Amino acid sequence: MMESKIPQGPLSEKWNTYKAKAKLVNPANRKKLTIIVVGTGLAGASCAASLAEQGYNIKSFCFQDSPRRAHSVAAQGGVNAAKNYKNDGDSTFRMFYDTIKGGDFRSREANVYRLAECSAALIDHAVAQGVPFAREYAGYLNNRSFGGVQVSRTFYARGQTGQQLLLGAYQALERQAALGKVALYTRHEMLELVVIDGKAKGIIARNLETGKLERHVADAVVLASGGYGKVYYLSTLAMGCNSSAVWRAHKKGAFMAGVSWIQFHPTSLPQHGENQSKLTLMSESLRNDGRIWVPKRANDDRNANAIPEEERDYYLERRYPSFGNLAPRDISSRAAKERIDAGHGVGPMKNAIYLDFSDAIKAQGKDKIEAKYSNLFTMYEKITGINAYKEPMLISPSAHFTMGGLWVDYELMTTIPGLFALGEANFADHGANRLGANSLLQACVDGYFIAPYTIPNYLAGELNATKFDISHPAFEEAENAVRRQLDRFLHTNGTLSADYFHKKIGRLLYEKCGLSRSRKNLEEAIIEIRELKASFEKDLRITGDNTINSELEKAGRIADYIELAELMCYDALQREESCGAHFREEYQTPDGEAVRNDEEFCYVSAWEWKGQNNEPELHKEPLVFEAVELAVRSYK
Amino acid sequence: MKLYLKIWRQFDASSKGEMTDYEIDGVSEHMSFLEMLDLLNENLIQQGERVVEFDHDCREGICGQCGVMINGRAHGPLRNTTTCQLHMRSFKDGDTIYIEPFRAKAFPVLRDLKIDRKAFDSIIASGGFIGASTGQAPEANSIPISYETAEEAFDAAACIGCGACVASCKNASAALFVGAKITHLAILPQGKVEASKRALTMVKKMDQEGFGACSDTRACEIECPQGISVLSIAKMNLEYMKALAFRK
């Protein structure tokens, strides 16, 4: 059931070998085939546009009012590509190695190499689309360095790279919509996957404007529905980000992998109060010029500027001298948590650390810093009322990117034939930790350059398969299941709002399955999650009706989050090692560094749904490393 | 702080809406405007009432989905700020706040403060792109783009498509939105080739969608969260006139 389908041959030739051998669909036959793409972020829009260009019929779904709103829009820092424009020793192999190491040797070699290999073409394509990447005065592309690497390979469009890449993909999508090759279904949410004879053949979507349930049939289904970091409630994610598409596919038989691998971004704004709905991300690029510190003395209440240099602890520079403030995200986040927990946290809630630009302003001048980061400084002032040119920013780690997701093979196909998962919705490429500026890259590469080969390879085999329509009993059954759930939410008549449960599950995960985990906490969490689930089933209150109703939308997402949270805890509990973002307190060195266990845990954990109230079943995909040696991941 | 809210409630596009009074207590100055609405909705749920529907998503000022008229101004009292980035420290205890949807014929109200902005997507679909298909692009550095050009393109490309320009214009003109896209693509060498065709189709579509004409009052620039310059409207007019003059 779990065949990774990695092509034979040397690492650098695997993708070329695959492409050369992949089956093709005759242009005349492509218009007979329909593909559903759920999600219009970088992965979804790029995949939908690319397949439409080839001549397939695409149905594109998003819950937002426009495809351009997808959360890829908010990614700020940049996108990686091994172009070696700076002549500083970058190459496909080096980028591959950085990414494998960054992921703590828990990702598939072949996938990661392909990611690095395709990266250069992405920059070319985005420029051709009109993405205004930063330029040198001579007109050539500029780039910068990002956490976890020692070369400059991050291309950027001010602090809004995600926005610009997404607009490129969105415009390509709208172009195909105008040509009639893409049907856009905005304000539609996928609520069920339809599987016929073991293959993905359609979805049930709810029209969020009318409340009507719709049946959509296709020859293949692509989930590019993003990550589930919002399960923590307070996170850097958009309010609507959710796990529902992947979770409902999981309950229909698609395995979920690396579920507990969640990245905590080190540079988000700290929580300031109880009614807060999200944590705002400050671009990680700030770490290029900002220095991170806390007061050496615990509970030091002085204003930051009143603390003299010798009483400041630049703990990243101290602990990781060769990477310093550019240490990877998992390491920087955990180091921050360690200092905060030890009583050195700053700010009103003592939950933050300082990101200080005073040295950079002294060395380079305020103008230079302004040119690089002015929009971020303005945003910071809008939110906090503080001028960061004059005093250090307050930042803290927060739930961000999910490395886990649907298990996929080399073709990005899940364990359900015909169901593909792209971008953050799949588990591939990042292992146990994602390097900065690799997420936009993966989403784009999956959609523009990989799925356009692998999906036709699958569809070639479907041309002569039986055609189904929406009158098939599987559609009837799926639609009824969705209707029953919506009715249940509307008629529970409890006293607690959907948000109440979301905040509860989020806080529980932060405490027990967050930046650090332990057996005791995880076992407790599983029990508490079951209690919360029982409470959700009888205490929920949804006002309004079955038409436009944001509370009803939330209820479905939170029901899925509660089940997902339980699986996250199983996954974290089962993995008795520390790797990447997964830090098990029982497995650390005396000085607090993660201890990985390659003898026993060098595999991807893929989980199979076994029904309500049953423990999930673990499947293991062993990770085989041929091109790199498993090394202790050190940034010291 | 305690606030008095007057919020537009409308069941659907075909029903008549009205301003409804609410009182809300316990609002902190650190809350964003949307978090204040979350709190109001939490109170409404406790009372068994239907919540106030509003559009929002990223709450970082970049997705463009949020946006309401606050005391008659698109996105509220601050310049260049989306509703989600507006914080309650901009208000004071005892204030009365009027909250209404962005109003324009081309943006029908769906419910309460939620509106339909599909017209913007249709305008983009009519030509707001570069016709580059996947997998065939030349090496990115083979066409140098000057630093100034890239920055100028970015200034225009930064539009988040929220519709504040339309809502704040007395003619409900989409000229700033359309001008920004035309400018972004026309000044880049990759987008120049299709500039004339793009200007013609996008301007035509803008009219068809029911947006009004620009009469140069410049309210749009003042309310634009991204500070997009009205010069992009001039640029649009230039591209459009050129296209008409040289049309074959």
PDB file of N, CA and C in Angstrom, chain A residues 530-580:
ATOM      1  N   ARG A 530      -9.932  13.465  24.296  1.00  0.00           N
ATOM      2  CA  ARG A 530     -11.169  12.657  24.210  1.00  0.00           C
ATOM      3  C   ARG A 530     -12.282  13.290  25.031  1.00  0.00           C
ATOM      4  N   GLU A 531     -11.909  13.843  26.181  1.00  0.00           N
ATOM      5  CA  GLU A 531     -12.925  14.514  27.010  1.00  0.00           C
ATOM      6  C   GLU A 531     -13.462  15.741  26.277  1.00  0.00           C
ATOM      7  N   LEU A 532     -12.547  16.466  25.651  1.00  0.00           N
ATOM      8  CA  LEU A 532     -12.963  17.671  24.930  1.00  0.00           C
ATOM      9  C   LEU A 532     -13.893  17.307  23.772  1.00  0.00           C
ATOM     10  N   LYS A 533     -13.573  16.194  23.138  1.00  0.00           N
ATOM     11  CA  LYS A 533     -14.401  15.743  22.016  1.00  0.00           C
ATOM     12  C   LYS A 533     -15.823  15.425  22.498  1.00  0.00           C
ATOM     13  N   ALA A 534     -15.898  14.765  23.620  1.00  0.00           N
ATOM     14  CA  ALA A 534     -17.209  14.431  24.175  1.00  0.00           C
ATOM     15  C   ALA A 534     -17.981  15.708  24.507  1.00  0.00           C
ATOM     16  N   SER A 535     -17.273  16.673  25.055  1.00  0.00           N
ATOM     17  CA  SER A 535     -17.901  17.941  25.399  1.00  0.00           C
ATOM     18  C   SER A 535     -18.363  18.674  24.131  1.00  0.00           C
ATOM     19  N   PHE A 536     -17.522  18.657  23.109  1.00  0.00           N
ATOM     20  CA  PHE A 536     -17.866  19.298  21.837  1.00  0.00           C
ATOM     21  C   PHE A 536     -19.174  18.718  21.289  1.00  0.00           C
ATOM     22  N   GLU A 537     -19.311  17.416  21.417  1.00  0.00           N
ATOM     23  CA  GLU A 537     -20.503  16.763  20.854  1.00  0.00           C
ATOM     24  C   GLU A 537     -21.791  17.147  21.571  1.00  0.00           C
ATOM     25  N   LYS A 538     -21.699  17.547  22.844  1.00  0.00           N
ATOM     26  CA  LYS A 538     -22.957  17.896  23.519  1.00  0.00           C
ATOM     27  C   LYS A 538     -23.077  19.371  23.922  1.00  0.00           C
ATOM     28  N   ASP A 539     -21.965  20.100  23.951  1.00  0.00           N
ATOM     29  CA  ASP A 539     -22.032  21.469  24.481  1.00  0.00           C
ATOM     30  C   ASP A 539     -21.928  22.579  23.430  1.00  0.00           C
ATOM     31  N   LEU A 540     -21.760  22.190  22.172  1.00  0.00           N
ATOM     32  CA  LEU A 540     -21.583  23.199  21.127  1.00  0.00           C
ATOM     33  C   LEU A 540     -22.868  23.996  20.895  1.00  0.00           C
ATOM     34  N   ARG A 541     -22.710  25.286  20.652  1.00  0.00           N
ATOM     35  CA  ARG A 541     -23.874  26.087  20.247  1.00  0.00           C
ATOM     36  C   ARG A 541     -23.559  26.835  18.948  1.00  0.00           C
ATOM     37  N   ILE A 542     -24.335  26.541  17.942  1.00  0.00           N
ATOM     38  CA  ILE A 542     -24.213  27.258  16.670  1.00  0.00           C
ATOM     39  C   ILE A 542     -25.507  28.033  16.465  1.00  0.00           C
ATOM     40  N   THR A 543     -25.408  29.333  16.388  1.00  0.00           N
ATOM     41  CA  THR A 543     -26.599  30.128  16.090  1.00  0.00           C
ATOM     42  C   THR A 543     -26.719  30.266  14.569  1.00  0.00           C
ATOM     43  N   GLY A 544     -27.835  30.792  14.111  1.00  0.00           N
ATOM     44  CA  GLY A 544     -28.019  30.988  12.671  1.00  0.00           C
ATOM     45  C   GLY A 544     -28.497  29.712  11.999  1.00  0.00           C
ATOM     46  N   ASP A 545     -28.452  29.724  10.667  1.00  0.00           N
ATOM     47  CA  ASP A 545     -29.025  28.596   9.923  1.00  0.00           C
ATOM     48  C   ASP A 545     -28.007  27.991   8.971  1.00  0.00           C
ATOM     49  N   ASN A 546     -28.511  27.245   8.026  1.00  0.00           N
ATOM     50  CA  ASN A 546     -27.657  26.492   7.114  1.00  0.00           C
ATOM     51  C   ASN A 546     -27.256  27.288   5.861  1.00  0.00           C
ATOM     52  N   THR A 547     -27.502  28.605   5.843  1.00  0.00           N
ATOM     53  CA  THR A 547     -26.997  29.392   4.705  1.00  0.00           C
ATOM     54  C   THR A 547     -25.672  30.028   5.140  1.00  0.00           C
ATOM     55  N   ILE A 548     -25.393  31.251   4.736  1.00  0.00           N
ATOM     56  CA  ILE A 548     -24.112  31.864   5.128  1.00  0.00           C
ATOM     57  C   ILE A 548     -24.023  31.858   6.650  1.00  0.00           C
ATOM     58  N   ASN A 549     -23.035  31.141   7.159  1.00  0.00           N
ATOM     59  CA  ASN A 549     -22.928  31.014   8.605  1.00  0.00           C
ATOM     60  C   ASN A 549     -21.493  30.650   8.988  1.00  0.00           C
ATOM     61  N   SER A 550     -20.727  31.651   9.348  1.00  0.00           N
ATOM     62  CA  SER A 550     -19.315  31.392   9.631  1.00  0.00           C
ATOM     63  C   SER A 550     -19.137  30.482  10.846  1.00  0.00           C
ATOM     64  N   GLU A 551     -20.086  30.492  11.756  1.00  0.00           N
ATOM     65  CA  GLU A 551     -19.981  29.612  12.933  1.00  0.00           C
ATOM     66  C   GLU A 551     -20.128  28.142  12.534  1.00  0.00           C
ATOM     67  N   LEU A 552     -21.019  27.893  11.614  1.00  0.00           N
ATOM     68  CA  LEU A 552     -21.214  26.517  11.134  1.00  0.00           C
ATOM     69  C   LEU A 552     -19.952  26.024  10.410  1.00  0.00           C
ATOM     70  N   GLU A 553     -19.343  26.925   9.647  1.00  0.00           N
ATOM     71  CA  GLU A 553     -18.092  26.572   8.965  1.00  0.00           C
ATOM     72  C   GLU A 553     -17.019  26.196   9.989  1.00  0.00           C
ATOM     73  N   LYS A 554     -16.916  27.026  11.036  1.00  0.00           N
ATOM     74  CA  LYS A 554     -15.897  26.773  12.063  1.00  0.00           C
ATOM     75  C   LYS A 554     -16.120  25.429  12.745  1.00  0.00           C
ATOM     76  N   ALA A 555     -17.382  25.097  13.014  1.00  0.00           N
ATOM     77  CA  ALA A 555     -17.669  23.877  13.765  1.00  0.00           C
ATOM     78  C   ALA A 555     -17.090  22.650  13.063  1.00  0.00           C
ATOM     79  N   GLY A 556     -17.263  22.588  11.754  1.00  0.00           N
ATOM     80  CA  GLY A 556     -16.736  21.444  11.009  1.00  0.00           C
ATOM     81  C   GLY A 556     -15.221  21.382  11.096  1.00  0.00           C
ATOM     82  N   ARG A 557     -14.611  22.543  11.003  1.00  0.00           N
ATOM     83  CA  ARG A 557     -13.137  22.574  11.046  1.00  0.00           C
ATOM     84  C   ARG A 557     -12.643  22.152  12.426  1.00  0.00           C
ATOM     85  N   ILE A 558     -13.351  22.574  13.455  1.00  0.00           N
ATOM     86  CA  ILE A 558     -12.887  22.257  14.814  1.00  0.00           C
ATOM     87  C   ILE A 558     -13.123  20.782  15.142  1.00  0.00           C
ATOM     88  N   ALA A 559     -14.210  20.232  14.637  1.00  0.00           N
ATOM     89  CA  ALA A 559     -14.434  18.788  14.819  1.00  0.00           C
ATOM     90  C   ALA A 559     -13.244  18.019  14.250  1.00  0.00           C
ATOM     91  N   ASP A 560     -12.777  18.444  13.091  1.00  0.00           N
ATOM     92  CA  ASP A 560     -11.628  17.775  12.468  1.00  0.00           C
ATOM     93  C   ASP A 560     -10.347  18.022  13.259  1.00  0.00           C
ATOM     94  N   TYR A 561     -10.180  19.254  13.726  1.00  0.00           N
ATOM     95  CA  TYR A 561      -8.986  19.571  14.518  1.00  0.00           C
ATOM     96  C   TYR A 561      -8.881  18.710  15.766  1.00  0.00           C
ATOM     97  N   ILE A 562     -10.020  18.472  16.410  1.00  0.00           N
ATOM     98  CA  ILE A 562      -9.977  17.695  17.656  1.00  0.00           C
ATOM     99  C   ILE A 562      -9.485  16.275  17.364  1.00  0.00           C
ATOM    100  N   GLU A 563      -9.981  15.701  16.274  1.00  0.00           N
ATOM    101  CA  GLU A 563      -9.523  14.344  15.921  1.00  0.00           C
ATOM    102  C   GLU A 563      -8.056  14.351  15.504  1.00  0.00           C
ATOM    103  N   LEU A 564      -7.690  15.372  14.741  1.00  0.00           N
ATOM    104  CA  LEU A 564      -6.301  15.483  14.288  1.00  0.00           C
ATOM    105  C   LEU A 564      -5.354  15.638  15.484  1.00  0.00           C
ATOM    106  N   ALA A 565      -5.777  16.439  16.466  1.00  0.00           N
ATOM    107  CA  ALA A 565      -4.929  16.686  17.638  1.00  0.00           C
ATOM    108  C   ALA A 565      -4.591  15.374  18.333  1.00  0.00           C
ATOM    109  N   GLU A 566      -5.567  14.486  18.370  1.00  0.00           N
ATOM    110  CA  GLU A 566      -5.326  13.198  19.017  1.00  0.00           C
ATOM    111  C   GLU A 566      -4.253  12.421  18.247  1.00  0.00           C
ATOM    112  N   LEU A 567      -4.359  12.443  16.924  1.00  0.00           N
ATOM    113  CA  LEU A 567      -3.364  11.733  16.118  1.00  0.00           C
ATOM    114  C   LEU A 567      -1.971  12.357  16.284  1.00  0.00           C
ATOM    115  N   MET A 568      -1.940  13.696  16.392  1.00  0.00           N
ATOM    116  CA  MET A 568      -0.655  14.371  16.610  1.00  0.00           C
ATOM    117  C   MET A 568       0.015  13.832  17.876  1.00  0.00           C
ATOM    118  N   CYS A 569      -0.782  13.648  18.903  1.00  0.00           N
ATOM    119  CA  CYS A 569      -0.218  13.163  20.169  1.00  0.00           C
ATOM    120  C   CYS A 569       0.261  11.714  20.050  1.00  0.00           C
ATOM    121  N   TYR A 570      -0.503  10.885  19.347  1.00  0.00           N
ATOM    122  CA  TYR A 570      -0.036   9.508  19.117  1.00  0.00           C
ATOM    123  C   TYR A 570       1.293   9.511  18.384  1.00  0.00           C
ATOM    124  N   ASP A 571       1.383  10.349  17.385  1.00  0.00           N
ATOM    125  CA  ASP A 571       2.596  10.403  16.567  1.00  0.00           C
ATOM    126  C   ASP A 571       3.791  10.854  17.408  1.00  0.00           C
ATOM    127  N   ALA A 572       3.573  11.877  18.215  1.00  0.00           N
ATOM    128  CA  ALA A 572       4.665  12.402  19.056  1.00  0.00           C
ATOM    129  C   ALA A 572       5.060  11.399  20.137  1.00  0.00           C
ATOM    130  N   LEU A 573       4.072  10.660  20.624  1.00  0.00           N
ATOM    131  CA  LEU A 573       4.308   9.680  21.676  1.00  0.00           C
ATOM    132  C   LEU A 573       5.100   8.497  21.147  1.00  0.00           C
ATOM    133  N   GLN A 574       4.746   8.083  19.958  1.00  0.00           N
ATOM    134  CA  GLN A 574       5.367   6.904  19.380  1.00  0.00           C
ATOM    135  C   GLN A 574       6.833   7.157  19.021  1.00  0.00           C
ATOM    136  N   ARG A 575       7.147   8.401  18.653  1.00  0.00           N
ATOM    137  CA  ARG A 575       8.501   8.702  18.184  1.00  0.00           C
ATOM    138  C   ARG A 575       9.407   9.023  19.369  1.00  0.00           C
ATOM    139  N   GLU A 576      10.061   7.992  19.869  1.00  0.00           N
ATOM    140  CA  GLU A 576      10.873   8.166  21.086  1.00  0.00           C
ATOM    141  C   GLU A 576      12.282   8.605  20.729  1.00  0.00           C
ATOM    142  N   GLU A 577      12.349   9.792  20.209  1.00  0.00           N
ATOM    143  CA  GLU A 577      13.613  10.436  19.870  1.00  0.00           C
ATOM    144  C   GLU A 577      13.290  11.920  19.740  1.00  0.00           C
ATOM    145  N   SER A 578      14.334  12.740  19.684  1.00  0.00           N
ATOM    146  CA  SER A 578      14.133  14.150  19.357  1.00  0.00           C
ATOM    147  C   SER A 578      14.673  14.369  17.958  1.00  0.00           C
ATOM    148  N   CYS A 579      13.880  14.963  17.099  1.00  0.00           N
ATOM    149  CA  CYS A 579      14.369  15.251  15.756  1.00  0.00           C
ATOM    150  C   CYS A 579      13.681  16.518  15.269  1.00  0.00           C
ATOM    151  N   GLY A 580      14.463  17.431  14.718  1.00  0.00           N
ATOM    152  CA  GLY A 580      13.895  18.656  14.167  1.00  0.00           C
ATOM    153  C   GLY A 580      12.984  19.349  15.155  1.00  0.00           C
TER     154      GLY A 580
END
